[in-house]
mmCIF file with all atom_site columns, N, CA and C in Angstrom:
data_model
loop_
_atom_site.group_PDB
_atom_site.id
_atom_site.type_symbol
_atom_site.label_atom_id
_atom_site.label_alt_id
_atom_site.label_comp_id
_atom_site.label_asym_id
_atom_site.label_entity_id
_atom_site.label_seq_id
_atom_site.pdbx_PDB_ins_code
_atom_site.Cartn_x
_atom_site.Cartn_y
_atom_site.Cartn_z
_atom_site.occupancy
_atom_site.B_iso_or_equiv
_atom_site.pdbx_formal_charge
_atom_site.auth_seq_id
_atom_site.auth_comp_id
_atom_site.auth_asym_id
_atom_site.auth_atom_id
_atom_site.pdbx_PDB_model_num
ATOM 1   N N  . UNK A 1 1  ? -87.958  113.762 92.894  1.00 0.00 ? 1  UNK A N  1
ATOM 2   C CA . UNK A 1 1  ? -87.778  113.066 94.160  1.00 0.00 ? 1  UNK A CA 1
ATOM 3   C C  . UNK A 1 1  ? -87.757  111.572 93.869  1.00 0.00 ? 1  UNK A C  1
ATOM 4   N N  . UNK A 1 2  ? -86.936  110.600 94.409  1.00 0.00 ? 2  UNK A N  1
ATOM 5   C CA . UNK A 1 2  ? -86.882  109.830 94.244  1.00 0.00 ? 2  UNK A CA 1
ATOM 6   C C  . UNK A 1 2  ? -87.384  108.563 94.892  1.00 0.00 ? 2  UNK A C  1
ATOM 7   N N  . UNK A 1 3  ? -88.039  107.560 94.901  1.00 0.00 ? 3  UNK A N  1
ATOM 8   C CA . UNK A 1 3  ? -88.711  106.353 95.888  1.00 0.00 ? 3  UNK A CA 1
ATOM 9   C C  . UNK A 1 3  ? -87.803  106.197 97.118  1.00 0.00 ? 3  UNK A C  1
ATOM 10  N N  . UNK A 1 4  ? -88.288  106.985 98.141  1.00 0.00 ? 4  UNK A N  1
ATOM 11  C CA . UNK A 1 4  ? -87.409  106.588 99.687  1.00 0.00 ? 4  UNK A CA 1
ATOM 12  C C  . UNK A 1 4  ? -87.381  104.888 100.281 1.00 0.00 ? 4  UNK A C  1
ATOM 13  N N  . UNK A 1 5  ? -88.625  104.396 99.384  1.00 0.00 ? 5  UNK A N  1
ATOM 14  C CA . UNK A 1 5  ? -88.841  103.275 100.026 1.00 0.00 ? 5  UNK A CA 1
ATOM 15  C C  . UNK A 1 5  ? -87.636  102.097 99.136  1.00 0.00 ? 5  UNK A C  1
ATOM 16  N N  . UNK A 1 6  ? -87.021  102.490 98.601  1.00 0.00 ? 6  UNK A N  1
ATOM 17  C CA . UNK A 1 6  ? -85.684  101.996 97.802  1.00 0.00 ? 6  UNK A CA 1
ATOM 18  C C  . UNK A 1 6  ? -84.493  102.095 98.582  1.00 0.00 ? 6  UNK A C  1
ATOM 19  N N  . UNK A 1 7  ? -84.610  102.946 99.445  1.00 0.00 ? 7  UNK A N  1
ATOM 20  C CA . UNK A 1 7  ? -83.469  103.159 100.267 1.00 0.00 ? 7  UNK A CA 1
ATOM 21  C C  . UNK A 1 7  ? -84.168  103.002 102.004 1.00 0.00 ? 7  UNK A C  1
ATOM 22  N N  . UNK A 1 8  ? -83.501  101.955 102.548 1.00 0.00 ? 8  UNK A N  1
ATOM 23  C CA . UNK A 1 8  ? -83.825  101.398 104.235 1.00 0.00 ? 8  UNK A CA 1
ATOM 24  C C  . UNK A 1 8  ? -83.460  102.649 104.976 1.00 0.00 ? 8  UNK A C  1
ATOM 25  N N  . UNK A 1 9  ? -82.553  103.831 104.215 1.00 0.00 ? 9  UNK A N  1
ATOM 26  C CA . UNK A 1 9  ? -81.680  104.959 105.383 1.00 0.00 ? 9  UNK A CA 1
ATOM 27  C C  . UNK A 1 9  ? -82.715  106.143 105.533 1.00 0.00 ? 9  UNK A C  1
ATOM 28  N N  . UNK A 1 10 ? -83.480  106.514 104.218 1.00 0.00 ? 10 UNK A N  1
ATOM 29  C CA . UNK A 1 10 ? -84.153  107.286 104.162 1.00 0.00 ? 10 UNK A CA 1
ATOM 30  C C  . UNK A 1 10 ? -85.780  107.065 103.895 1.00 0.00 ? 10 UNK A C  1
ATOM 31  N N  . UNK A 1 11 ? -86.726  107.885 104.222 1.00 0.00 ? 11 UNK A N  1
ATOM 32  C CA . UNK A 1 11 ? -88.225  108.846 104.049 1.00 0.00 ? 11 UNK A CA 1
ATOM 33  C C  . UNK A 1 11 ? -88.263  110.313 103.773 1.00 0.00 ? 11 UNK A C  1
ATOM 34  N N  . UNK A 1 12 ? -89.038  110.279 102.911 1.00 0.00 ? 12 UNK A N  1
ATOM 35  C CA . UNK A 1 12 ? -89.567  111.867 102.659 1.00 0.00 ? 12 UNK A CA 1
ATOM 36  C C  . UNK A 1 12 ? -90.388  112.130 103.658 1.00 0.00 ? 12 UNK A C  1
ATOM 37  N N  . UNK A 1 13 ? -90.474  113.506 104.144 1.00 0.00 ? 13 UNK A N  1
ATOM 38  C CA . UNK A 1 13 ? -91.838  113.526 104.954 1.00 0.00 ? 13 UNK A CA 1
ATOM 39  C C  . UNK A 1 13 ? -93.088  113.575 104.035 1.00 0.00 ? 13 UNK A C  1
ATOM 40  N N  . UNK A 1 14 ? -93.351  113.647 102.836 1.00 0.00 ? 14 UNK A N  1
ATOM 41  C CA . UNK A 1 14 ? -94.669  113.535 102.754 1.00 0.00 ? 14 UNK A CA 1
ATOM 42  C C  . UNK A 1 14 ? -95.109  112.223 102.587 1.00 0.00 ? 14 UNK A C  1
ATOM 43  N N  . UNK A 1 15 ? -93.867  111.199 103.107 1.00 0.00 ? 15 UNK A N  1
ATOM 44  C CA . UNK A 1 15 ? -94.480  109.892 102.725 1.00 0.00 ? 15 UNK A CA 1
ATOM 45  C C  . UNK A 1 15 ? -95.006  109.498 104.604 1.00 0.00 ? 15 UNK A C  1
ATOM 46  N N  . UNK A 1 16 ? -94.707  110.162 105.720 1.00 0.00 ? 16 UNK A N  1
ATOM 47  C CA . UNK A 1 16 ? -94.563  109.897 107.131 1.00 0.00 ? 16 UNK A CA 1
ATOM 48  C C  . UNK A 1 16 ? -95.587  110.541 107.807 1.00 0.00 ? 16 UNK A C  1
ATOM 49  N N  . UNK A 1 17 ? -96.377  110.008 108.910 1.00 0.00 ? 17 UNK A N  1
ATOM 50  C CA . UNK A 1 17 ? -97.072  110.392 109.519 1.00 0.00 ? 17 UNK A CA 1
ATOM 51  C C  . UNK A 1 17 ? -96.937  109.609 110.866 1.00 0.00 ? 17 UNK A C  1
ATOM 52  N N  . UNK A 1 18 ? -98.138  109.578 111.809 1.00 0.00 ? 18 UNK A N  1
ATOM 53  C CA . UNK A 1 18 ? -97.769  109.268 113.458 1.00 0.00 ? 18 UNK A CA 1
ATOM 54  C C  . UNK A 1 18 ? -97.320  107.640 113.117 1.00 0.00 ? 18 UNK A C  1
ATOM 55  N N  . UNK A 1 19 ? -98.113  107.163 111.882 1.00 0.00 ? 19 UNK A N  1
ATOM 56  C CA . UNK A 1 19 ? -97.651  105.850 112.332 1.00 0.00 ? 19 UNK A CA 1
ATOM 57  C C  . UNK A 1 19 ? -96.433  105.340 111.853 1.00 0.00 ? 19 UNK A C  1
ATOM 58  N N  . UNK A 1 20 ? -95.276  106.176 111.620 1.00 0.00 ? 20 UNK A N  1
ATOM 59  C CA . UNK A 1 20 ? -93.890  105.851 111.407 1.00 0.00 ? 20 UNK A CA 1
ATOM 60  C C  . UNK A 1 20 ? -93.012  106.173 112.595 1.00 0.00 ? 20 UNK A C  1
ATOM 61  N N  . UNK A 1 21 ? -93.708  106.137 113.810 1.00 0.00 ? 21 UNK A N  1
ATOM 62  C CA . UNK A 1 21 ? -92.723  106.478 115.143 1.00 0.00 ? 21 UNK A CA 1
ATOM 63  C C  . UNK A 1 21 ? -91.272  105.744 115.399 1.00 0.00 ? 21 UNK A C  1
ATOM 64  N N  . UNK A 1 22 ? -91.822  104.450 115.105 1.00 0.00 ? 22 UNK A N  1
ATOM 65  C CA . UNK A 1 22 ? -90.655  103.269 115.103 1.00 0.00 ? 22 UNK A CA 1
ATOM 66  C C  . UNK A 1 22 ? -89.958  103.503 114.016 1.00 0.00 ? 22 UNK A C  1
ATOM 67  N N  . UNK A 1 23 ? -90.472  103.689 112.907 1.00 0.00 ? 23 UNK A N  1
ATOM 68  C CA . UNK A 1 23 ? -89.480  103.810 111.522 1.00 0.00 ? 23 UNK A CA 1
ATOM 69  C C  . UNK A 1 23 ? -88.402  105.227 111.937 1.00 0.00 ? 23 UNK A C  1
ATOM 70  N N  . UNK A 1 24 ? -88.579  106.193 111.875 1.00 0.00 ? 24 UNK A N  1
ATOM 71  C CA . UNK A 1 24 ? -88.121  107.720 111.921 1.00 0.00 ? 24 UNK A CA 1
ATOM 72  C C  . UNK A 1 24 ? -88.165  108.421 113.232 1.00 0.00 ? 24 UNK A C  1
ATOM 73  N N  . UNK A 1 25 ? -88.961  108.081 114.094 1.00 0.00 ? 25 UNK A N  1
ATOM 74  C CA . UNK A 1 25 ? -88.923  108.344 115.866 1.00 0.00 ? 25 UNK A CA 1
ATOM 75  C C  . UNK A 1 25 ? -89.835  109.212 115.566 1.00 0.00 ? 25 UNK A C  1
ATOM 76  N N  . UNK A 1 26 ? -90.586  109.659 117.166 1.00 0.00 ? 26 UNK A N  1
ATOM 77  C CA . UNK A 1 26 ? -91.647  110.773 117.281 1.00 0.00 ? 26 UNK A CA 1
ATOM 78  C C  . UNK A 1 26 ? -91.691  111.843 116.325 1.00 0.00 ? 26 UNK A C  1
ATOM 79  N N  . UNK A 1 27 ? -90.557  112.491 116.665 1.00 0.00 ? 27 UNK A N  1
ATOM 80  C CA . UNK A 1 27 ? -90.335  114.232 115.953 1.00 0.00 ? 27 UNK A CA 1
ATOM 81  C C  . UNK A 1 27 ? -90.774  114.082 114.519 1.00 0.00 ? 27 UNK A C  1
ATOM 82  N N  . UNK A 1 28 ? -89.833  113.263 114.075 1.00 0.00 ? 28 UNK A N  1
ATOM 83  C CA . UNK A 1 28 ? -89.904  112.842 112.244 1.00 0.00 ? 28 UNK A CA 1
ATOM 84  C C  . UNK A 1 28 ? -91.182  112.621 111.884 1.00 0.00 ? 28 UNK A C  1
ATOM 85  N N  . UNK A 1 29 ? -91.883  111.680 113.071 1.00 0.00 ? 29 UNK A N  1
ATOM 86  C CA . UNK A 1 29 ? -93.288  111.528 112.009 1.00 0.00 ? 29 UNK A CA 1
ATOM 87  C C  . UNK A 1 29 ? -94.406  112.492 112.690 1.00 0.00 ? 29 UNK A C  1
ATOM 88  N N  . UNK A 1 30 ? -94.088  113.243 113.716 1.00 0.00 ? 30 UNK A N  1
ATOM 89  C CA . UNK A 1 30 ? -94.936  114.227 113.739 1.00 0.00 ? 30 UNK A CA 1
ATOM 90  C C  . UNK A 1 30 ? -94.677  115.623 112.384 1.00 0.00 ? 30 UNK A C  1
ATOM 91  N N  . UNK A 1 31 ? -93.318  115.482 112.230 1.00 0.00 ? 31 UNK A N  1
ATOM 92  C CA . UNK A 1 31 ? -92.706  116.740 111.038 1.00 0.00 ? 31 UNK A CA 1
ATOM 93  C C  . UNK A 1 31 ? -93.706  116.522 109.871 1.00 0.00 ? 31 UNK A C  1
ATOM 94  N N  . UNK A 1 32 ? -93.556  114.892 109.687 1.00 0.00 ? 32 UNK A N  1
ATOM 95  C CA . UNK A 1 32 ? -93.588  114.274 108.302 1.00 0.00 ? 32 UNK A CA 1
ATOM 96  C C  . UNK A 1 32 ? -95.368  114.754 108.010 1.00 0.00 ? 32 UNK A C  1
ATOM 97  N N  . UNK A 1 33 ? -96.539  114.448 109.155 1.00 0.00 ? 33 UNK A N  1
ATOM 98  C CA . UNK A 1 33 ? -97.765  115.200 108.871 1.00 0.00 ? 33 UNK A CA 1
ATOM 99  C C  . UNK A 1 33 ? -97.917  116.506 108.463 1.00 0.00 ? 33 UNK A C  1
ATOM 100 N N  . UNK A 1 34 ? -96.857  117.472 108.972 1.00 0.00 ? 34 UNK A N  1
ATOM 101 C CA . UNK A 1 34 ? -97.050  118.664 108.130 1.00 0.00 ? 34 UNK A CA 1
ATOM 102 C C  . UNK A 1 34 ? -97.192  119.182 106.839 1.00 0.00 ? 34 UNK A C  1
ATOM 103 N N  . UNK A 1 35 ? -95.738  119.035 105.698 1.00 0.00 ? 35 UNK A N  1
ATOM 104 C CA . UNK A 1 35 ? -96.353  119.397 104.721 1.00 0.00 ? 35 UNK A CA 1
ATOM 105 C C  . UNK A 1 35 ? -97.591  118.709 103.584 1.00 0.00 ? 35 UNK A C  1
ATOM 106 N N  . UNK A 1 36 ? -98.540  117.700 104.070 1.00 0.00 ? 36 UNK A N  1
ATOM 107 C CA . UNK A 1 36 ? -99.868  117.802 103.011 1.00 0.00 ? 36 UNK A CA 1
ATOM 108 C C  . UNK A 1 36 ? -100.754 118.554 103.976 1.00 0.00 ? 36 UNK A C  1
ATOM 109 N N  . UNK A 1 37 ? -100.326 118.677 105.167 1.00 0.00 ? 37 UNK A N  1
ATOM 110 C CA . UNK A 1 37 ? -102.142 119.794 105.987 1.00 0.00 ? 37 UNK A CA 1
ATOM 111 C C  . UNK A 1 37 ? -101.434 121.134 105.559 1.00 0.00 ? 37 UNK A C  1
ATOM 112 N N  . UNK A 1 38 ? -100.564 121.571 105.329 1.00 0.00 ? 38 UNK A N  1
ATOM 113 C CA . UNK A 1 38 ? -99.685  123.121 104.935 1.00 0.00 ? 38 UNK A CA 1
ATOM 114 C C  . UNK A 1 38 ? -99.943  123.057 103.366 1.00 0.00 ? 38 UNK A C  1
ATOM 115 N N  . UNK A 1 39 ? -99.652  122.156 102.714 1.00 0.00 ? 39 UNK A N  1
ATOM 116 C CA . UNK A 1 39 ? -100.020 122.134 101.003 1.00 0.00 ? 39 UNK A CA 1
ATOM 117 C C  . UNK A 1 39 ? -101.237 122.412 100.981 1.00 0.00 ? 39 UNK A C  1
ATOM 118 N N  . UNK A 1 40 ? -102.231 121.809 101.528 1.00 0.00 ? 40 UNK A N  1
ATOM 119 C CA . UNK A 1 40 ? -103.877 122.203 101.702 1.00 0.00 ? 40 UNK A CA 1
ATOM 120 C C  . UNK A 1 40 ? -103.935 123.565 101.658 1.00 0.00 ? 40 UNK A C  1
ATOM 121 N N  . UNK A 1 41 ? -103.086 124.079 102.284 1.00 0.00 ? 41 UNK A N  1
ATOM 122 C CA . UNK A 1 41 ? -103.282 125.630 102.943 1.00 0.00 ? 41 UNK A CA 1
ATOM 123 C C  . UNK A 1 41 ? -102.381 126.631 101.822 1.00 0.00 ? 41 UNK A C  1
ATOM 124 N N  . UNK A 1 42 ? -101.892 125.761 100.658 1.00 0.00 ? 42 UNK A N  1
ATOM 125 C CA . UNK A 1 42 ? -101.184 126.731 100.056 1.00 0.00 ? 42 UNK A CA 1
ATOM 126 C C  . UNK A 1 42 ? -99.952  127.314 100.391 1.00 0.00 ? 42 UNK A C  1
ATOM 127 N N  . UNK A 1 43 ? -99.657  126.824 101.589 1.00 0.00 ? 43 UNK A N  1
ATOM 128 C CA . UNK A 1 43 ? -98.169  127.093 102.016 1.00 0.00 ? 43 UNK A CA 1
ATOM 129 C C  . UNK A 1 43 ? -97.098  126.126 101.251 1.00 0.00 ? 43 UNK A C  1
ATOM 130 N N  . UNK A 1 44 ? -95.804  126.850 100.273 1.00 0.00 ? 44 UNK A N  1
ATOM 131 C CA . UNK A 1 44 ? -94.893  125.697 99.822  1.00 0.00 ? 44 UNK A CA 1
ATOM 132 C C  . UNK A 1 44 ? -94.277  125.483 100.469 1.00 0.00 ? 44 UNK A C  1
ATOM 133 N N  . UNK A 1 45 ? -93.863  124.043 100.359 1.00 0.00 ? 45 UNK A N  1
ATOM 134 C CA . UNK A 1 45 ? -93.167  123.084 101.597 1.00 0.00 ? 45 UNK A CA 1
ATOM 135 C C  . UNK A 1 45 ? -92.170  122.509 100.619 1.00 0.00 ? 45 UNK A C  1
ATOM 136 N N  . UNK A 1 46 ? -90.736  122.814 100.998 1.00 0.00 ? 46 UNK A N  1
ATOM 137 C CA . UNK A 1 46 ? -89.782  122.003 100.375 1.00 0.00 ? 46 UNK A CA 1
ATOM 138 C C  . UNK A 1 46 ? -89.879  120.643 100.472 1.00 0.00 ? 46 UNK A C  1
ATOM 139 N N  . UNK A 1 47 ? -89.199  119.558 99.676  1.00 0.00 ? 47 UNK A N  1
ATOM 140 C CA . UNK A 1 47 ? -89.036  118.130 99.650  1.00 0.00 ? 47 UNK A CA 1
ATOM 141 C C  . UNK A 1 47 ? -88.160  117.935 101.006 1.00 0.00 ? 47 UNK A C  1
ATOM 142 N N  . UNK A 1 48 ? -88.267  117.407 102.009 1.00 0.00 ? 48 UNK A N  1
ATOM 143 C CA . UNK A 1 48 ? -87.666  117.371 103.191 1.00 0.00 ? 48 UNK A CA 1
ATOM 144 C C  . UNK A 1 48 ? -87.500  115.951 103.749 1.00 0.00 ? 48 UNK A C  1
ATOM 145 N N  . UNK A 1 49 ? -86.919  115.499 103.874 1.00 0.00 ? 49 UNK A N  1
ATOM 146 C CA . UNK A 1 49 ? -86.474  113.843 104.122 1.00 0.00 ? 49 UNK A CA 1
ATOM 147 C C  . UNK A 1 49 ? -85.616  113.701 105.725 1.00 0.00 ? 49 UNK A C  1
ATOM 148 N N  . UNK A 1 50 ? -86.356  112.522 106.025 1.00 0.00 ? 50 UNK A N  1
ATOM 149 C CA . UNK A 1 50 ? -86.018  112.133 107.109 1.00 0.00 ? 50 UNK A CA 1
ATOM 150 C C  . UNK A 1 50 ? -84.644  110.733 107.472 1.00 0.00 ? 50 UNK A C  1
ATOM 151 N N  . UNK A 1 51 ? -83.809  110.937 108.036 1.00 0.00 ? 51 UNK A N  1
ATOM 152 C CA . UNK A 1 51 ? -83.076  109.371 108.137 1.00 0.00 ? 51 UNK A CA 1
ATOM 153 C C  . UNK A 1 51 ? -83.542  108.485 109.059 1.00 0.00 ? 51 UNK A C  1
ATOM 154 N N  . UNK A 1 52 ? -83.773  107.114 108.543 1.00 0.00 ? 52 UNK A N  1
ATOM 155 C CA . UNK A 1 52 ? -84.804  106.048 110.055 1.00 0.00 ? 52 UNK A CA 1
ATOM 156 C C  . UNK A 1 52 ? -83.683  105.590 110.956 1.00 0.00 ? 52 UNK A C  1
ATOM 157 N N  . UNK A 1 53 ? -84.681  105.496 112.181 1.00 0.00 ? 53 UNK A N  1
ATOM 158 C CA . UNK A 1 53 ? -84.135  104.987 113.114 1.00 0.00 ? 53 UNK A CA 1
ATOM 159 C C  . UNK A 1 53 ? -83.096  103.954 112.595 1.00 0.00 ? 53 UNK A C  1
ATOM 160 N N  . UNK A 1 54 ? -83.006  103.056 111.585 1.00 0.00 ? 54 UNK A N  1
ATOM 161 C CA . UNK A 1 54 ? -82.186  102.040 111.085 1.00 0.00 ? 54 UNK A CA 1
ATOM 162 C C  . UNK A 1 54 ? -80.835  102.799 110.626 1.00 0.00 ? 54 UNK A C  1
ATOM 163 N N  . UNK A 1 55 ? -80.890  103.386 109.887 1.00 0.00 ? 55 UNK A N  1
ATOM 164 C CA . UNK A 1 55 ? -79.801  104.705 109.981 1.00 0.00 ? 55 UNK A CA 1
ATOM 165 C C  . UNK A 1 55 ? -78.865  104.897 110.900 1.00 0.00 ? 55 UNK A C  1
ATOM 166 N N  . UNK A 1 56 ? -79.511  105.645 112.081 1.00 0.00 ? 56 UNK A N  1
ATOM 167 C CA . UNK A 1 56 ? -78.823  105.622 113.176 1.00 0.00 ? 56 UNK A CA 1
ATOM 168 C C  . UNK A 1 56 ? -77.852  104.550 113.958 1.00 0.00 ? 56 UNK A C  1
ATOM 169 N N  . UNK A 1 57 ? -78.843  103.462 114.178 1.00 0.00 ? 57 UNK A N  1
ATOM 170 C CA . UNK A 1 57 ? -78.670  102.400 114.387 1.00 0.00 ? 57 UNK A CA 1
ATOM 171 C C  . UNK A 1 57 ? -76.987  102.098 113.687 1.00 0.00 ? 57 UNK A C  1
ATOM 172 N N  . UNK A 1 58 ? -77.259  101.665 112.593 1.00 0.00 ? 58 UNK A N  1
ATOM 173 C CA . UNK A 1 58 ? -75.628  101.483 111.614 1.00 0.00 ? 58 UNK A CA 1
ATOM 174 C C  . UNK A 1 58 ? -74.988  102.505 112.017 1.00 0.00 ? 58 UNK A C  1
ATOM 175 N N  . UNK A 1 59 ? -74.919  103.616 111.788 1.00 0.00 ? 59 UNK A N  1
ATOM 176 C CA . UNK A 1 59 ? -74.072  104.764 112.124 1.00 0.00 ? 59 UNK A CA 1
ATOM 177 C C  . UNK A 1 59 ? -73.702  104.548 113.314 1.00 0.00 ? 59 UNK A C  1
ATOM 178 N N  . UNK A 1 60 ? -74.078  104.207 114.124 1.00 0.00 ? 60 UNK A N  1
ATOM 179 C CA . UNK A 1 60 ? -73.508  103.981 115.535 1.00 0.00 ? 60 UNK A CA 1
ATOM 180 C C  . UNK A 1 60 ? -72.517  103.026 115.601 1.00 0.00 ? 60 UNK A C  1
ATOM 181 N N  . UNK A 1 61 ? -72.802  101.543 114.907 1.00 0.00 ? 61 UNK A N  1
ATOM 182 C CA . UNK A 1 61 ? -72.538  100.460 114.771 1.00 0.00 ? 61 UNK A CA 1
ATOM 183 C C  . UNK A 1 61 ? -71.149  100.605 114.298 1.00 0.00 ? 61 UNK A C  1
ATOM 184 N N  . UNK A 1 62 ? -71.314  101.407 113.229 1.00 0.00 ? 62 UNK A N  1
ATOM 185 C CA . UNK A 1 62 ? -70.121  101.251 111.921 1.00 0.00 ? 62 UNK A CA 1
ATOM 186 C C  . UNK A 1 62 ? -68.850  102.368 112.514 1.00 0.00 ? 62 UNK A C  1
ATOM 187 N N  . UNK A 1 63 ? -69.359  103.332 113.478 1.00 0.00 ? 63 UNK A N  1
ATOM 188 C CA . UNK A 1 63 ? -68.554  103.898 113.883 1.00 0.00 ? 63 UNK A CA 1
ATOM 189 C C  . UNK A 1 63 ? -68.051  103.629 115.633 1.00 0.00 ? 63 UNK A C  1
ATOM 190 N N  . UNK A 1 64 ? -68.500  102.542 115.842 1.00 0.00 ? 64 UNK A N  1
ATOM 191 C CA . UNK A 1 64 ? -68.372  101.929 117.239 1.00 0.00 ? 64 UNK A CA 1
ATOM 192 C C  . UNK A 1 64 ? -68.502  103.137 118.285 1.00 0.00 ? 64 UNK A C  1
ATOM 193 N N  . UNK A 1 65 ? -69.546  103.737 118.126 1.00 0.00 ? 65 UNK A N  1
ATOM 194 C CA . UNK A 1 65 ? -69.899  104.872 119.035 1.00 0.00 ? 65 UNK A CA 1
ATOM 195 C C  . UNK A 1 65 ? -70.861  103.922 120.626 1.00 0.00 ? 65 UNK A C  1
#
């Protein structure tokens, strides 16, 4: 896996929790708390990555949506 914090578009969720609401929006950083309380539990959790709100943002921009 590679440093998300290298890239402004992307987060992993195990790097996200509540206080990335603004970065990734509600859903994302409620997702992003799951897999280390599920790793605790022995459940495997794929590498799962989120795109930030900044993301969007351009994508909108760049496609004059």
């Amino acid at each position: 896996m590679t440093d998300s914090n290298d890239n402004p578009y992307v987060r992993w969720f195990a790097d996200l929790g509540s206080d990335d609401v603004s970065l990734v929006g509600g859903k994302n950083a409620s997702l992003g708390e799951m897999p280390s309380a599920l790793r605790e539990e022995g459940v495997r959790i794929p590498d799962v990555f989120a795109t930030t709100a900044e993301a969007y943002r351009r994508y909108v921009e760049e496609n004059e949506i």
